[in-house]
Amino acid sequence: MSKNYDCRTDRSCSLRWLNAVAALGLFCAAILSSASRCDPQYKAPTRSSRSSKHIAVVGVSESDPSWEVLRTVVGQVVSEVPGASVSFFAPKDDSPSAQQAVLEEVRTADIHAVCVMPLDPEAIESSVARLMNDGKPVVLLGMDAPKSKRSVYVGPSELAIGQAAAIACARVLPADRRTVMLLHAGVDHPSYGARYSGFKQQLRGDTAIELFKELDCGANDIKGQQMIRRQSRLYPRIGGWVLIDDWPLRRLGEGESLIPLGCSLIVCRDDPRYFDALRRGDIDALVAYDLYEAIDQAVRATIRRAEDRSDEPIDLIILPSEIVTSEDLAWHEARWRLWRKGIRAPARQRE
């Protein structure tokens, strides 16, 4: 009598049977998954983020011209983001120690991330590091402090600022006085060192401009003034001075001059307080950047960090540096007026 054939007793047939069952299971799973995605109640898994995003914005000081622009632009951006709120902090005076004290106050505040416009980046490195260690990401605006371990920097490249200062020399120095002196804070300075390097690199490509002397004032206001006055007495026919920042100008009285008549002055700082000096010819060029755009980008980056998006790879948002001379002053003044109202200004018109 013949036996009934049983596939399960045949090894090759058994394997084919198991594979068929497995394929059927995968097919059913795919059908169920597709059906669930068509369900109106289905929601794809998303990365968790805070529904409320409370950020702090720290300015240079209440008297700094950027403070009004900062508050206006930040307020606009925050109002457009659901669940976002902001608290503003700024010292009354332009002082590195005062800004340090404000940042310590921010540490105790109930906030999720911080945006800071530094007065002196080196002075706030430890304060920024403590905020980061507290789990409060920090976005720096306008000037970078890379050693502080901040989350994001938004603003011009320090190297490009120095390069722009050298380009400005070629534009504004008289044809018969093409020698300059450079006031800097040292090549190893964590923030200003890149400006120094950028200036030297750019100047090497312009054989018509001679760097007569370079002086390190250590970013000190009084020392910087003393150095410029002394060297100006020794070399009254120098073509111009380049200031890597405005340290020696911060303590000048209204209408007070720092350099000899006929000497050009290029300053790596954009500040409406210097517009009259630019108009009179006491300053020949300012190195600036689009403050509105920088604030807008910085506050948006701060809100993203407040949402726990700590895995974002971007830690630098670089804006171009700009040279402003007396020819551009009307446009630049109008731009500042728009910024104070929270309005993005049009680009510079070229002939």
PDB file of C-alpha atoms in Angstrom, residues 8-207:
ATOM      1  CA  ARG A   8       6.510  18.403   6.105  1.00  0.00           C
ATOM      2  CA  THR A   9       8.554  15.135   6.032  1.00  0.00           C
ATOM      3  CA  ASP A  10      10.381  16.220   2.840  1.00  0.00           C
ATOM      4  CA  ARG A  11      13.264  18.624   3.775  1.00  0.00           C
ATOM      5  CA  SER A  12      13.300  20.572   0.475  1.00  0.00           C
ATOM      6  CA  CYS A  13       9.533  20.878   0.411  1.00  0.00           C
ATOM      7  CA  SER A  14       9.506  21.903   4.075  1.00  0.00           C
ATOM      8  CA  LEU A  15      11.865  24.781   3.374  1.00  0.00           C
ATOM      9  CA  ARG A  16       9.683  25.964   0.495  1.00  0.00           C
ATOM     10  CA  TRP A  17       6.655  25.829   2.785  1.00  0.00           C
ATOM     11  CA  LEU A  18       8.331  27.877   5.546  1.00  0.00           C
ATOM     12  CA  ASN A  19       9.485  30.515   3.042  1.00  0.00           C
ATOM     13  CA  ALA A  20       5.963  30.844   1.713  1.00  0.00           C
ATOM     14  CA  VAL A  21       4.579  31.351   5.216  1.00  0.00           C
ATOM     15  CA  ALA A  22       7.217  34.009   5.963  1.00  0.00           C
ATOM     16  CA  ALA A  23       6.454  35.856   2.716  1.00  0.00           C
ATOM     17  CA  LEU A  24       2.751  35.779   3.514  1.00  0.00           C
ATOM     18  CA  GLY A  25       3.490  37.281   6.947  1.00  0.00           C
ATOM     19  CA  LEU A  26       5.533  40.120   5.490  1.00  0.00           C
ATOM     20  CA  PHE A  27       2.805  40.825   2.936  1.00  0.00           C
ATOM     21  CA  CYS A  28       0.156  41.028   5.669  1.00  0.00           C
ATOM     22  CA  ALA A  29       2.361  43.293   7.787  1.00  0.00           C
ATOM     23  CA  ALA A  30       2.839  45.658   4.837  1.00  0.00           C
ATOM     24  CA  ILE A  31      -0.913  45.759   4.237  1.00  0.00           C
ATOM     25  CA  LEU A  32      -1.586  46.560   7.902  1.00  0.00           C
ATOM     26  CA  SER A  33       1.122  49.234   7.963  1.00  0.00           C
ATOM     27  CA  SER A  34      -0.258  50.849   4.811  1.00  0.00           C
ATOM     28  CA  ALA A  35      -3.751  50.804   6.248  1.00  0.00           C
ATOM     29  CA  SER A  36      -2.610  52.441   9.474  1.00  0.00           C
ATOM     30  CA  ARG A  37      -0.927  55.275   7.534  1.00  0.00           C
ATOM     31  CA  CYS A  38      -4.145  55.915   5.659  1.00  0.00           C
ATOM     32  CA  ASP A  39      -5.949  56.222   8.967  1.00  0.00           C
ATOM     33  CA  PRO A  40      -6.666  59.944   9.640  1.00  0.00           C
ATOM     34  CA  GLN A  41      -5.678  59.379  13.273  1.00  0.00           C
ATOM     35  CA  TYR A  42      -2.234  58.059  12.347  1.00  0.00           C
ATOM     36  CA  LYS A  43       0.763  60.308  13.136  1.00  0.00           C
ATOM     37  CA  ALA A  44       4.300  59.528  12.071  1.00  0.00           C
ATOM     38  CA  PRO A  45       6.784  59.488  14.929  1.00  0.00           C
ATOM     39  CA  THR A  46       8.481  62.883  15.416  1.00  0.00           C
ATOM     40  CA  ARG A  47      11.416  64.107  17.445  1.00  0.00           C
ATOM     41  CA  SER A  48      10.260  65.510  20.753  1.00  0.00           C
ATOM     42  CA  SER A  49      10.516  69.281  21.227  1.00  0.00           C
ATOM     43  CA  ARG A  50       9.346  71.795  23.789  1.00  0.00           C
ATOM     44  CA  SER A  51       5.913  73.304  23.257  1.00  0.00           C
ATOM     45  CA  SER A  52       7.147  76.408  25.095  1.00  0.00           C
ATOM     46  CA  LYS A  53      10.440  78.024  24.141  1.00  0.00           C
ATOM     47  CA  HIS A  54      11.582  80.693  26.570  1.00  0.00           C
ATOM     48  CA  ILE A  55      14.814  82.377  25.490  1.00  0.00           C
ATOM     49  CA  ALA A  56      16.968  85.116  26.992  1.00  0.00           C
ATOM     50  CA  VAL A  57      18.583  87.872  24.918  1.00  0.00           C
ATOM     51  CA  VAL A  58      21.570  89.697  26.414  1.00  0.00           C
ATOM     52  CA  GLY A  59      22.730  93.000  24.924  1.00  0.00           C
ATOM     53  CA  VAL A  60      25.995  94.924  25.216  1.00  0.00           C
ATOM     54  CA  SER A  61      24.342  97.586  27.366  1.00  0.00           C
ATOM     55  CA  GLU A  62      21.157  99.637  27.597  1.00  0.00           C
ATOM     56  CA  SER A  63      23.043 102.620  26.140  1.00  0.00           C
ATOM     57  CA  ASP A  64      24.467 100.745  23.149  1.00  0.00           C
ATOM     58  CA  PRO A  65      22.857 101.732  19.808  1.00  0.00           C
ATOM     59  CA  SER A  66      22.295  98.075  18.922  1.00  0.00           C
ATOM     60  CA  TRP A  67      20.039  97.539  21.967  1.00  0.00           C
ATOM     61  CA  GLU A  68      16.993  99.178  20.393  1.00  0.00           C
ATOM     62  CA  VAL A  69      17.435  97.213  17.164  1.00  0.00           C
ATOM     63  CA  LEU A  70      17.994  93.996  19.116  1.00  0.00           C
ATOM     64  CA  ARG A  71      14.798  94.358  21.145  1.00  0.00           C
ATOM     65  CA  THR A  72      12.680  95.308  18.123  1.00  0.00           C
ATOM     66  CA  VAL A  73      13.843  92.581  15.740  1.00  0.00           C
ATOM     67  CA  VAL A  74      13.877  89.845  18.391  1.00  0.00           C
ATOM     68  CA  GLY A  75      10.364  90.836  19.504  1.00  0.00           C
ATOM     69  CA  GLN A  76       9.106  90.508  15.943  1.00  0.00           C
ATOM     70  CA  VAL A  77      10.643  87.078  15.361  1.00  0.00           C
ATOM     71  CA  VAL A  78       9.487  85.677  18.707  1.00  0.00           C
ATOM     72  CA  SER A  79       5.917  86.874  18.088  1.00  0.00           C
ATOM     73  CA  GLU A  80       5.824  84.780  14.897  1.00  0.00           C
ATOM     74  CA  VAL A  81       6.851  81.500  16.585  1.00  0.00           C
ATOM     75  CA  PRO A  82       4.089  79.615  18.473  1.00  0.00           C
ATOM     76  CA  GLY A  83       5.028  78.963  22.080  1.00  0.00           C
ATOM     77  CA  ALA A  84       8.099  81.239  21.998  1.00  0.00           C
ATOM     78  CA  SER A  85       8.763  83.949  24.573  1.00  0.00           C
ATOM     79  CA  VAL A  86      11.737  86.138  25.413  1.00  0.00           C
ATOM     80  CA  SER A  87      13.276  87.955  28.364  1.00  0.00           C
ATOM     81  CA  PHE A  88      15.717  90.803  27.714  1.00  0.00           C
ATOM     82  CA  PHE A  89      18.825  91.506  29.806  1.00  0.00           C
ATOM     83  CA  ALA A  90      21.490  94.210  29.478  1.00  0.00           C
ATOM     84  CA  PRO A  91      23.847  96.049  31.828  1.00  0.00           C
ATOM     85  CA  LYS A  92      23.358  99.801  32.192  1.00  0.00           C
ATOM     86  CA  ASP A  93      26.957 100.562  31.202  1.00  0.00           C
ATOM     87  CA  ASP A  94      29.389  99.304  28.552  1.00  0.00           C
ATOM     88  CA  SER A  95      31.546  97.175  30.811  1.00  0.00           C
ATOM     89  CA  PRO A  96      32.788  93.584  30.411  1.00  0.00           C
ATOM     90  CA  SER A  97      32.336  92.944  34.135  1.00  0.00           C
ATOM     91  CA  ALA A  98      28.767  94.299  33.989  1.00  0.00           C
ATOM     92  CA  GLN A  99      27.910  91.929  31.162  1.00  0.00           C
ATOM     93  CA  GLN A 100      29.456  89.057  33.115  1.00  0.00           C
ATOM     94  CA  ALA A 101      27.162  89.894  36.050  1.00  0.00           C
ATOM     95  CA  VAL A 102      24.119  89.893  33.767  1.00  0.00           C
ATOM     96  CA  LEU A 103      25.054  86.469  32.393  1.00  0.00           C
ATOM     97  CA  GLU A 104      25.263  85.115  35.948  1.00  0.00           C
ATOM     98  CA  GLU A 105      21.749  86.461  36.498  1.00  0.00           C
ATOM     99  CA  VAL A 106      20.587  84.651  33.372  1.00  0.00           C
ATOM    100  CA  ARG A 107      21.924  81.369  34.789  1.00  0.00           C
ATOM    101  CA  THR A 108      19.264  81.462  37.508  1.00  0.00           C
ATOM    102  CA  ALA A 109      16.440  82.446  35.145  1.00  0.00           C
ATOM    103  CA  ASP A 110      13.892  79.937  33.859  1.00  0.00           C
ATOM    104  CA  ILE A 111      14.988  79.949  30.232  1.00  0.00           C
ATOM    105  CA  HIS A 112      15.853  77.272  27.663  1.00  0.00           C
ATOM    106  CA  ALA A 113      18.517  79.032  25.527  1.00  0.00           C
ATOM    107  CA  VAL A 114      20.437  82.324  25.434  1.00  0.00           C
ATOM    108  CA  CYS A 115      21.433  84.771  22.685  1.00  0.00           C
ATOM    109  CA  VAL A 116      24.319  87.095  23.617  1.00  0.00           C
ATOM    110  CA  MET A 117      25.806  90.109  21.834  1.00  0.00           C
ATOM    111  CA  PRO A 118      29.247  90.342  23.495  1.00  0.00           C
ATOM    112  CA  LEU A 119      31.068  93.536  24.361  1.00  0.00           C
ATOM    113  CA  ASP A 120      34.299  91.621  24.989  1.00  0.00           C
ATOM    114  CA  PRO A 121      34.095  87.964  23.860  1.00  0.00           C
ATOM    115  CA  GLU A 122      37.152  86.904  25.844  1.00  0.00           C
ATOM    116  CA  ALA A 123      35.676  88.316  29.074  1.00  0.00           C
ATOM    117  CA  ILE A 124      32.516  86.199  28.846  1.00  0.00           C
ATOM    118  CA  GLU A 125      34.076  82.865  27.842  1.00  0.00           C
ATOM    119  CA  SER A 126      33.719  81.332  31.309  1.00  0.00           C
ATOM    120  CA  SER A 127      30.170  82.691  31.723  1.00  0.00           C
ATOM    121  CA  VAL A 128      29.127  81.142  28.405  1.00  0.00           C
ATOM    122  CA  ALA A 129      30.769  77.837  29.358  1.00  0.00           C
ATOM    123  CA  ARG A 130      28.816  77.763  32.645  1.00  0.00           C
ATOM    124  CA  LEU A 131      25.533  78.369  30.833  1.00  0.00           C
ATOM    125  CA  MET A 132      26.354  75.543  28.435  1.00  0.00           C
ATOM    126  CA  ASN A 133      27.169  73.242  31.354  1.00  0.00           C
ATOM    127  CA  ASP A 134      23.809  74.175  32.892  1.00  0.00           C
ATOM    128  CA  GLY A 135      22.087  72.847  29.761  1.00  0.00           C
ATOM    129  CA  LYS A 136      21.298  76.321  28.382  1.00  0.00           C
ATOM    130  CA  PRO A 137      22.638  76.547  24.810  1.00  0.00           C
ATOM    131  CA  VAL A 138      24.254  79.878  23.896  1.00  0.00           C
ATOM    132  CA  VAL A 139      24.173  81.652  20.533  1.00  0.00           C
ATOM    133  CA  LEU A 140      26.717  84.471  20.111  1.00  0.00           C
ATOM    134  CA  LEU A 141      25.830  87.430  17.909  1.00  0.00           C
ATOM    135  CA  GLY A 142      28.197  89.850  16.188  1.00  0.00           C
ATOM    136  CA  MET A 143      31.463  88.641  17.739  1.00  0.00           C
ATOM    137  CA  ASP A 144      32.576  85.078  18.327  1.00  0.00           C
ATOM    138  CA  ALA A 145      34.235  83.430  21.317  1.00  0.00           C
ATOM    139  CA  PRO A 146      35.080  79.991  19.909  1.00  0.00           C
ATOM    140  CA  LYS A 147      36.874  78.826  23.063  1.00  0.00           C
ATOM    141  CA  SER A 148      33.669  79.296  25.096  1.00  0.00           C
ATOM    142  CA  LYS A 149      32.101  76.131  23.571  1.00  0.00           C
ATOM    143  CA  ARG A 150      29.064  78.185  22.509  1.00  0.00           C
ATOM    144  CA  SER A 151      26.417  76.418  20.408  1.00  0.00           C
ATOM    145  CA  VAL A 152      26.249  78.789  17.421  1.00  0.00           C
ATOM    146  CA  TYR A 153      27.922  81.979  16.224  1.00  0.00           C
ATOM    147  CA  VAL A 154      26.049  84.373  13.913  1.00  0.00           C
ATOM    148  CA  GLY A 155      27.818  87.361  12.392  1.00  0.00           C
ATOM    149  CA  PRO A 156      30.740  88.380  10.186  1.00  0.00           C
ATOM    150  CA  SER A 157      33.918  86.339   9.920  1.00  0.00           C
ATOM    151  CA  GLU A 158      36.662  87.883  12.049  1.00  0.00           C
ATOM    152  CA  LEU A 159      39.152  87.062   9.291  1.00  0.00           C
ATOM    153  CA  ALA A 160      36.953  88.841   6.718  1.00  0.00           C
ATOM    154  CA  ILE A 161      36.704  91.938   8.938  1.00  0.00           C
ATOM    155  CA  GLY A 162      40.486  92.271   8.896  1.00  0.00           C
ATOM    156  CA  GLN A 163      40.541  91.733   5.142  1.00  0.00           C
ATOM    157  CA  ALA A 164      37.893  94.428   4.662  1.00  0.00           C
ATOM    158  CA  ALA A 165      40.000  96.877   6.698  1.00  0.00           C
ATOM    159  CA  ALA A 166      42.931  96.308   4.333  1.00  0.00           C
ATOM    160  CA  ILE A 167      40.696  96.787   1.290  1.00  0.00           C
ATOM    161  CA  ALA A 168      39.421 100.033   2.852  1.00  0.00           C
ATOM    162  CA  CYS A 169      43.021 101.301   3.072  1.00  0.00           C
ATOM    163  CA  ALA A 170      43.382 100.994  -0.683  1.00  0.00           C
ATOM    164  CA  ARG A 171      40.123 102.935  -1.154  1.00  0.00           C
ATOM    165  CA  VAL A 172      40.627 105.864   1.208  1.00  0.00           C
ATOM    166  CA  LEU A 173      44.371 106.517   1.580  1.00  0.00           C
ATOM    167  CA  PRO A 174      45.625 109.476  -0.486  1.00  0.00           C
ATOM    168  CA  ALA A 175      47.843 108.578  -3.439  1.00  0.00           C
ATOM    169  CA  ASP A 176      50.847 110.360  -1.882  1.00  0.00           C
ATOM    170  CA  ARG A 177      50.428 108.846   1.626  1.00  0.00           C
ATOM    171  CA  ARG A 178      50.085 105.073   1.338  1.00  0.00           C
ATOM    172  CA  THR A 179      51.608 104.056   4.675  1.00  0.00           C
ATOM    173  CA  VAL A 180      49.538 102.808   7.627  1.00  0.00           C
ATOM    174  CA  MET A 181      49.894 101.923  11.273  1.00  0.00           C
ATOM    175  CA  LEU A 182      47.892  99.053  12.746  1.00  0.00           C
ATOM    176  CA  LEU A 183      46.489  99.002  16.283  1.00  0.00           C
ATOM    177  CA  HIS A 184      45.574  95.442  17.284  1.00  0.00           C
ATOM    178  CA  ALA A 185      45.249  93.088  20.256  1.00  0.00           C
ATOM    179  CA  GLY A 186      47.790  90.438  19.292  1.00  0.00           C
ATOM    180  CA  VAL A 187      47.839  87.587  16.827  1.00  0.00           C
ATOM    181  CA  ASP A 188      47.006  85.067  19.580  1.00  0.00           C
ATOM    182  CA  HIS A 189      43.939  86.891  20.855  1.00  0.00           C
ATOM    183  CA  PRO A 190      40.995  84.419  20.655  1.00  0.00           C
ATOM    184  CA  SER A 191      38.702  86.900  18.880  1.00  0.00           C
ATOM    185  CA  TYR A 192      40.829  89.701  17.450  1.00  0.00           C
ATOM    186  CA  GLY A 193      43.712  87.485  16.330  1.00  0.00           C
ATOM    187  CA  ALA A 194      41.788  86.449  13.221  1.00  0.00           C
ATOM    188  CA  ARG A 195      41.167  90.108  12.307  1.00  0.00           C
ATOM    189  CA  TYR A 196      44.881  90.792  12.618  1.00  0.00           C
ATOM    190  CA  SER A 197      45.720  87.798  10.404  1.00  0.00           C
ATOM    191  CA  GLY A 198      43.091  88.757   7.828  1.00  0.00           C
ATOM    192  CA  PHE A 199      44.445  92.299   7.598  1.00  0.00           C
ATOM    193  CA  LYS A 200      48.038  91.138   7.163  1.00  0.00           C
ATOM    194  CA  GLN A 201      47.074  88.526   4.538  1.00  0.00           C
ATOM    195  CA  GLN A 202      45.058  90.997   2.480  1.00  0.00           C
ATOM    196  CA  LEU A 203      47.663  93.739   2.714  1.00  0.00           C
ATOM    197  CA  ARG A 204      50.378  91.431   1.379  1.00  0.00           C
ATOM    198  CA  GLY A 205      48.490  91.334  -1.902  1.00  0.00           C
ATOM    199  CA  ASP A 206      48.542  95.125  -2.252  1.00  0.00           C
ATOM    200  CA  THR A 207      52.104  96.287  -2.868  1.00  0.00           C
TER     201      THR A 207
END
